[in-house]
C-alpha positions as a Python dict, from the first residue, in 0.01 Angstrom:
ca = {
    (1, 'X'): (0, 0, 0),
    (2, 'X'): (-268, -219, -148),
    (3, 'X'): (-381, -537, 37),
    (4, 'X'): (-547, -817, -161),
    (5, 'X'): (-766, -1051, 50),
    (6, 'X'): (-786, -1403, -73),
    (7, 'X'): (-1130, -1479, -189),
    (8, 'X'): (-1268, -1776, 15),
    (9, 'X'): (-1638, -1691, -4),
    (10, 'X'): (-1876, -1897, -199),
    (11, 'X'): (-1993, -1633, -446),
    (12, 'X'): (-2323, -1832, -497),
    (13, 'X'): (-2412, -1751, -142),
    (14, 'X'): (-2353, -1382, -175),
    (15, 'X'): (-2659, -1160, -241),
    (16, 'X'): (-2684, -1036, -591),
    (17, 'X'): (-2689, -664, -655),
    (18, 'X'): (-2914, -548, -926),
    (19, 'X'): (-2800, -247, -1125),
    (20, 'X'): (-3113, -189, -1326),
    (21, 'X'): (-3305, -16, -1046),
    (22, 'X'): (-3457, 314, -1125),
    (23, 'X'): (-3231, 606, -1062),
    (24, 'X'): (-3416, 749, -771),
    (25, 'X'): (-3378, 414, -590),
    (26, 'X'): (-3011, 428, -651),
    (27, 'X'): (-2994, 772, -508),
    (28, 'X'): (-3195, 669, -198),
    (29, 'X'): (-2955, 378, -149),
    (30, 'X'): (-2653, 610, -177),
    (31, 'X'): (-2822, 847, 68),
    (32, 'X'): (-2891, 565, 319),
    (33, 'X'): (-2538, 427, 299),
    (34, 'X'): (-2378, 769, 334),
    (35, 'X'): (-2551, 838, 661),
    (36, 'X'): (-2445, 501, 805),
    (37, 'X'): (-2081, 580, 721),
    (38, 'X'): (-1858, 874, 799),
    (39, 'X'): (-1930, 1165, 564),
    (40, 'X'): (-1645, 1218, 299),
    (41, 'X'): (-1463, 1539, 376),
    (42, 'X'): (-1221, 1717, 142),
    (43, 'X'): (-956, 1954, 247),
    (44, 'X'): (-909, 2281, 78),
    (45, 'X'): (-634, 2537, 134),
    (46, 'X'): (-539, 2907, 112),
    (47, 'X'): (-163, 2938, 76),
    (48, 'X'): (66, 3229, 54),
    (49, 'X'): (409, 3334, 203),
    (50, 'X'): (386, 3255, 567),
    (51, 'X'): (24, 3174, 535),
    (52, 'X'): (-137, 2836, 525),
    (53, 'X'): (-506, 2795, 605),
    (54, 'X'): (-675, 2454, 575),
    (55, 'X'): (-1044, 2408, 585),
    (56, 'X'): (-1290, 2124, 524),
    (57, 'X'): (-1568, 2085, 272),
    (58, 'X'): (-1824, 1808, 292),
    (59, 'X'): (-1920, 1588, 4),
    (60, 'X'): (-2291, 1506, 21),
    (61, 'X'): (-2544, 1336, -197),
    (62, 'X'): (-2789, 1618, -130),
    (63, 'X'): (-2613, 1923, -297),
    (64, 'X'): (-2844, 2182, -148),
    (65, 'X'): (-2745, 2068, 208),
    (66, 'X'): (-2382, 2047, 96),
    (67, 'X'): (-2389, 2410, -22),
    (68, 'X'): (-2557, 2536, 301),
    (69, 'X'): (-2290, 2353, 520),
    (70, 'X'): (-1984, 2432, 321),
    (71, 'X'): (-2081, 2792, 276),
    (72, 'X'): (-2123, 2826, 655),
    (73, 'X'): (-1778, 2658, 709),
    (74, 'X'): (-1621, 2906, 463),
    (75, 'X'): (-1785, 3201, 652),
    (76, 'X'): (-1627, 3073, 984),
    (77, 'X'): (-1290, 3051, 816),
    (78, 'X'): (-1326, 3400, 673),
    (79, 'X'): (-1440, 3538, 1014),
    (80, 'X'): (-1140, 3385, 1193),
    (81, 'X'): (-912, 3553, 946),
    (82, 'X'): (-1092, 3875, 976),
    (83, 'X'): (-1074, 3875, 1351),
    (84, 'X'): (-699, 3869, 1332),
    (85, 'X'): (-684, 4121, 1039),
    (86, 'X'): (-911, 4374, 1205),
    (87, 'X'): (-711, 4376, 1522),
    (88, 'X'): (-404, 4456, 1319),
    (89, 'X'): (-224, 4125, 1375),
    (90, 'X'): (-198, 4040, 1003),
    (91, 'X'): (68, 4187, 776),
    (92, 'X'): (114, 4005, 449),
    (93, 'X'): (460, 3834, 428),
    (94, 'X'): (540, 3916, 789),
    (95, 'X'): (264, 3751, 996),
    (96, 'X'): (279, 3376, 1021),
    (97, 'X'): (-67, 3254, 999),
    (98, 'X'): (-184, 2895, 1030),
    (99, 'X'): (-544, 2783, 995),
    (100, 'X'): (-648, 2420, 1089),
    (101, 'X'): (-949, 2216, 1149),
    (102, 'X'): (-1031, 1901, 1354),
    (103, 'X'): (-1316, 1663, 1294),
    (104, 'X'): (-1461, 1591, 1640),
    (105, 'X'): (-1753, 1382, 1524),
    (106, 'X'): (-1843, 1211, 1203),
    (107, 'X'): (-2105, 937, 1250),
    (108, 'X'): (-2470, 872, 1200),
    (109, 'X'): (-2494, 1180, 975),
    (110, 'X'): (-2381, 1410, 1257),
    (111, 'X'): (-2061, 1622, 1182),
    (112, 'X'): (-1900, 1837, 1440),
    (113, 'X'): (-1588, 2036, 1351),
    (114, 'X'): (-1359, 2288, 1515),
    (115, 'X'): (-1163, 2547, 1312),
    (116, 'X'): (-880, 2754, 1447),
    (117, 'X'): (-650, 3028, 1326),
    (118, 'X'): (-312, 3106, 1483),
    (119, 'X'): (-112, 3421, 1405),
    (120, 'X'): (233, 3540, 1515),
    (121, 'X'): (461, 3831, 1416),
    (122, 'X'): (771, 3983, 1559),
    (123, 'X'): (598, 4285, 1704),
    (124, 'X'): (348, 4070, 1898),
    (125, 'X'): (405, 4004, 2264),
    (126, 'X'): (265, 3665, 2220),
    (127, 'X'): (77, 3471, 1939),
    (128, 'X'): (-294, 3497, 1908),
    (129, 'X'): (-544, 3216, 1834),
    (130, 'X'): (-913, 3218, 1756),
    (131, 'X'): (-1129, 2908, 1768),
    (132, 'X'): (-1478, 2843, 1640),
    (133, 'X'): (-1690, 2527, 1568),
    (134, 'X'): (-1982, 2391, 1367),
    (135, 'X'): (-2221, 2107, 1431),
    (136, 'X'): (-2464, 1987, 1157),
    (137, 'X'): (-2705, 1711, 1071),
    (138, 'X'): (-2625, 1633, 702),
    (139, 'X'): (-2971, 1486, 652),
    (140, 'X'): (-3133, 1830, 696),
    (141, 'X'): (-2841, 2066, 632),
    (142, 'X'): (-2930, 2235, 968),
    (143, 'X'): (-2649, 2406, 1167),
    (144, 'X'): (-2723, 2361, 1538),
    (145, 'X'): (-2684, 2621, 1807),
    (146, 'X'): (-2645, 2493, 2163),
    (147, 'X'): (-3008, 2567, 2242),
    (148, 'X'): (-3131, 2348, 1953),
    (149, 'X'): (-2982, 2040, 2118),
    (150, 'X'): (-3232, 2059, 2399),
    (151, 'X'): (-3617, 2034, 2450),
    (152, 'X'): (-3793, 2366, 2423),
    (153, 'X'): (-3813, 2561, 2756),
    (154, 'X'): (-3578, 2308, 2921),
    (155, 'X'): (-3344, 2447, 3189),
    (156, 'X'): (-3033, 2354, 2986),
    (157, 'X'): (-2835, 2649, 3071),
    (158, 'X'): (-2883, 2612, 3445),
    (159, 'X'): (-2799, 2233, 3425),
    (160, 'X'): (-2483, 2300, 3213),
    (161, 'X'): (-2362, 2582, 3437),
    (162, 'X'): (-2394, 2366, 3748),
    (163, 'X'): (-2181, 2093, 3578),
    (164, 'X'): (-1914, 2356, 3465),
    (165, 'X'): (-1913, 2502, 3821),
    (166, 'X'): (-1825, 2156, 3951),
    (167, 'X'): (-1544, 2115, 3696),
    (168, 'X'): (-1394, 2451, 3772),
    (169, 'X'): (-1376, 2357, 4129),
    (170, 'X'): (-1262, 1998, 4085),
    (171, 'X'): (-998, 2092, 3820),
    (172, 'X'): (-888, 2409, 4011),
    (173, 'X'): (-938, 2630, 3704),
    (174, 'X'): (-828, 2989, 3759),
    (175, 'X'): (-1087, 3250, 3663),
    (176, 'X'): (-1049, 3617, 3586),
    (177, 'X'): (-1374, 3686, 3766),
    (178, 'X'): (-1651, 3479, 3923),
    (179, 'X'): (-1817, 3240, 3663),
    (180, 'X'): (-2130, 3396, 3533),
    (181, 'X'): (-2254, 3117, 3310),
    (182, 'X'): (-2282, 3023, 2941),
    (183, 'X'): (-2421, 3257, 2678),
    (184, 'X'): (-2727, 3192, 2455),
    (185, 'X'): (-2479, 3153, 2161),
    (186, 'X'): (-2232, 2954, 2357),
    (187, 'X'): (-1961, 2782, 2160),
    (188, 'X'): (-1956, 2411, 2169),
    (189, 'X'): (-1876, 2085, 1980),
    (190, 'X'): (-1974, 1723, 2003),
    (191, 'X'): (-1739, 1431, 2042),
    (192, 'X'): (-1938, 1106, 2025),
    (193, 'X'): (-2154, 1098, 2346),
    (194, 'X'): (-1998, 1407, 2501),
    (195, 'X'): (-2086, 1772, 2472),
    (196, 'X'): (-1786, 2000, 2489),
    (197, 'X'): (-1859, 2358, 2610),
    (198, 'X'): (-1547, 2586, 2553),
    (199, 'X'): (-1475, 2959, 2592),
    (200, 'X'): (-1251, 3204, 2408),
    (201, 'X'): (-909, 3278, 2540),
    (202, 'X'): (-927, 3557, 2813),
    (203, 'X'): (-1308, 3520, 2823),
    (204, 'X'): (-1328, 3359, 3164),
    (205, 'X'): (-967, 3257, 3236),
    (206, 'X'): (-614, 3396, 3208),
    (207, 'X'): (-444, 3348, 2867),
    (208, 'X'): (-208, 3088, 2985),
    (209, 'X'): (-505, 2848, 3035),
    (210, 'X'): (-573, 2853, 2662),
    (211, 'X'): (-924, 2772, 2559),
    (212, 'X'): (-1097, 2643, 2872),
    (213, 'X'): (-1308, 2334, 2773),
    (214, 'X'): (-1565, 2148, 2981),
    (215, 'X'): (-1665, 1798, 2853),
    (216, 'X'): (-2010, 1693, 2966),
    (217, 'X'): (-2140, 1334, 2907),
    (218, 'X'): (-2469, 1333, 2723),
    (219, 'X'): (-2612, 1091, 2977),
    (220, 'X'): (-2598, 1368, 3241),
    (221, 'X'): (-2834, 1577, 3029),
    (222, 'X'): (-3035, 1291, 2873),
    (223, 'X'): (-3374, 1389, 3019),
    (224, 'X'): (-3370, 1727, 2845),
    (225, 'X'): (-3193, 1644, 2505),
    (226, 'X'): (-3415, 1682, 2200),
    (227, 'X'): (-3443, 1327, 2048),
    (228, 'X'): (-3402, 1457, 1692),
    (229, 'X'): (-3102, 1676, 1767),
    (230, 'X'): (-2739, 1571, 1713),
    (231, 'X'): (-2704, 1466, 2083),
    (232, 'X'): (-3031, 1274, 2070),
    (233, 'X'): (-2920, 1092, 1752),
    (234, 'X'): (-2585, 997, 1895),
    (235, 'X'): (-2711, 898, 2237),
    (236, 'X'): (-2837, 548, 2163),
    (237, 'X'): (-2583, 279, 2152),
}
């Protein structure tokens, strides 16, 4: 549906836009505006009988950064499929497979996305699901690991572990064994001013728990957050 807003603005008071600027200035303006606004994201798909995988591709002014980020996303999608295939859970035409993604953050040039792959077939005792994620700064094309969010040599793992241990107790989360802490390559995503640490199914909890997730407010880690990291960029109001 198209909405037309009645023009009640005195056009003489509006700033005039000049279109005869050099091309590099136009590109700089496009870049500046793009980082102020949510990044355009296009959905691609892989479709076959009983198979539907959807994944995102970012549309950026900087094509080199776009290629780096989008290739990383595609590799994650392929790895999620391979995990299911290598474990013998995928049989073409028999296995139902669904791949989805969710955009958890898309502001200030920081994009954080989760990608999942679900598979089910008659011979399985229960469906299987794999989950992964990606957080990037589109200004640089850098893909951030958890350690990159924090100042060098900061005790981020100890701080996060303590907060997770508190949540495990307060939320009465059942564990397979005693909690041993996050890994150097720990999975996470960002949602506005929150860092969400999550674990694979069966990694620390029984399968019925699903993916155990632990949201941590950025302000709880503010003193050790790297200012130029995605958390640092999103922290100011």
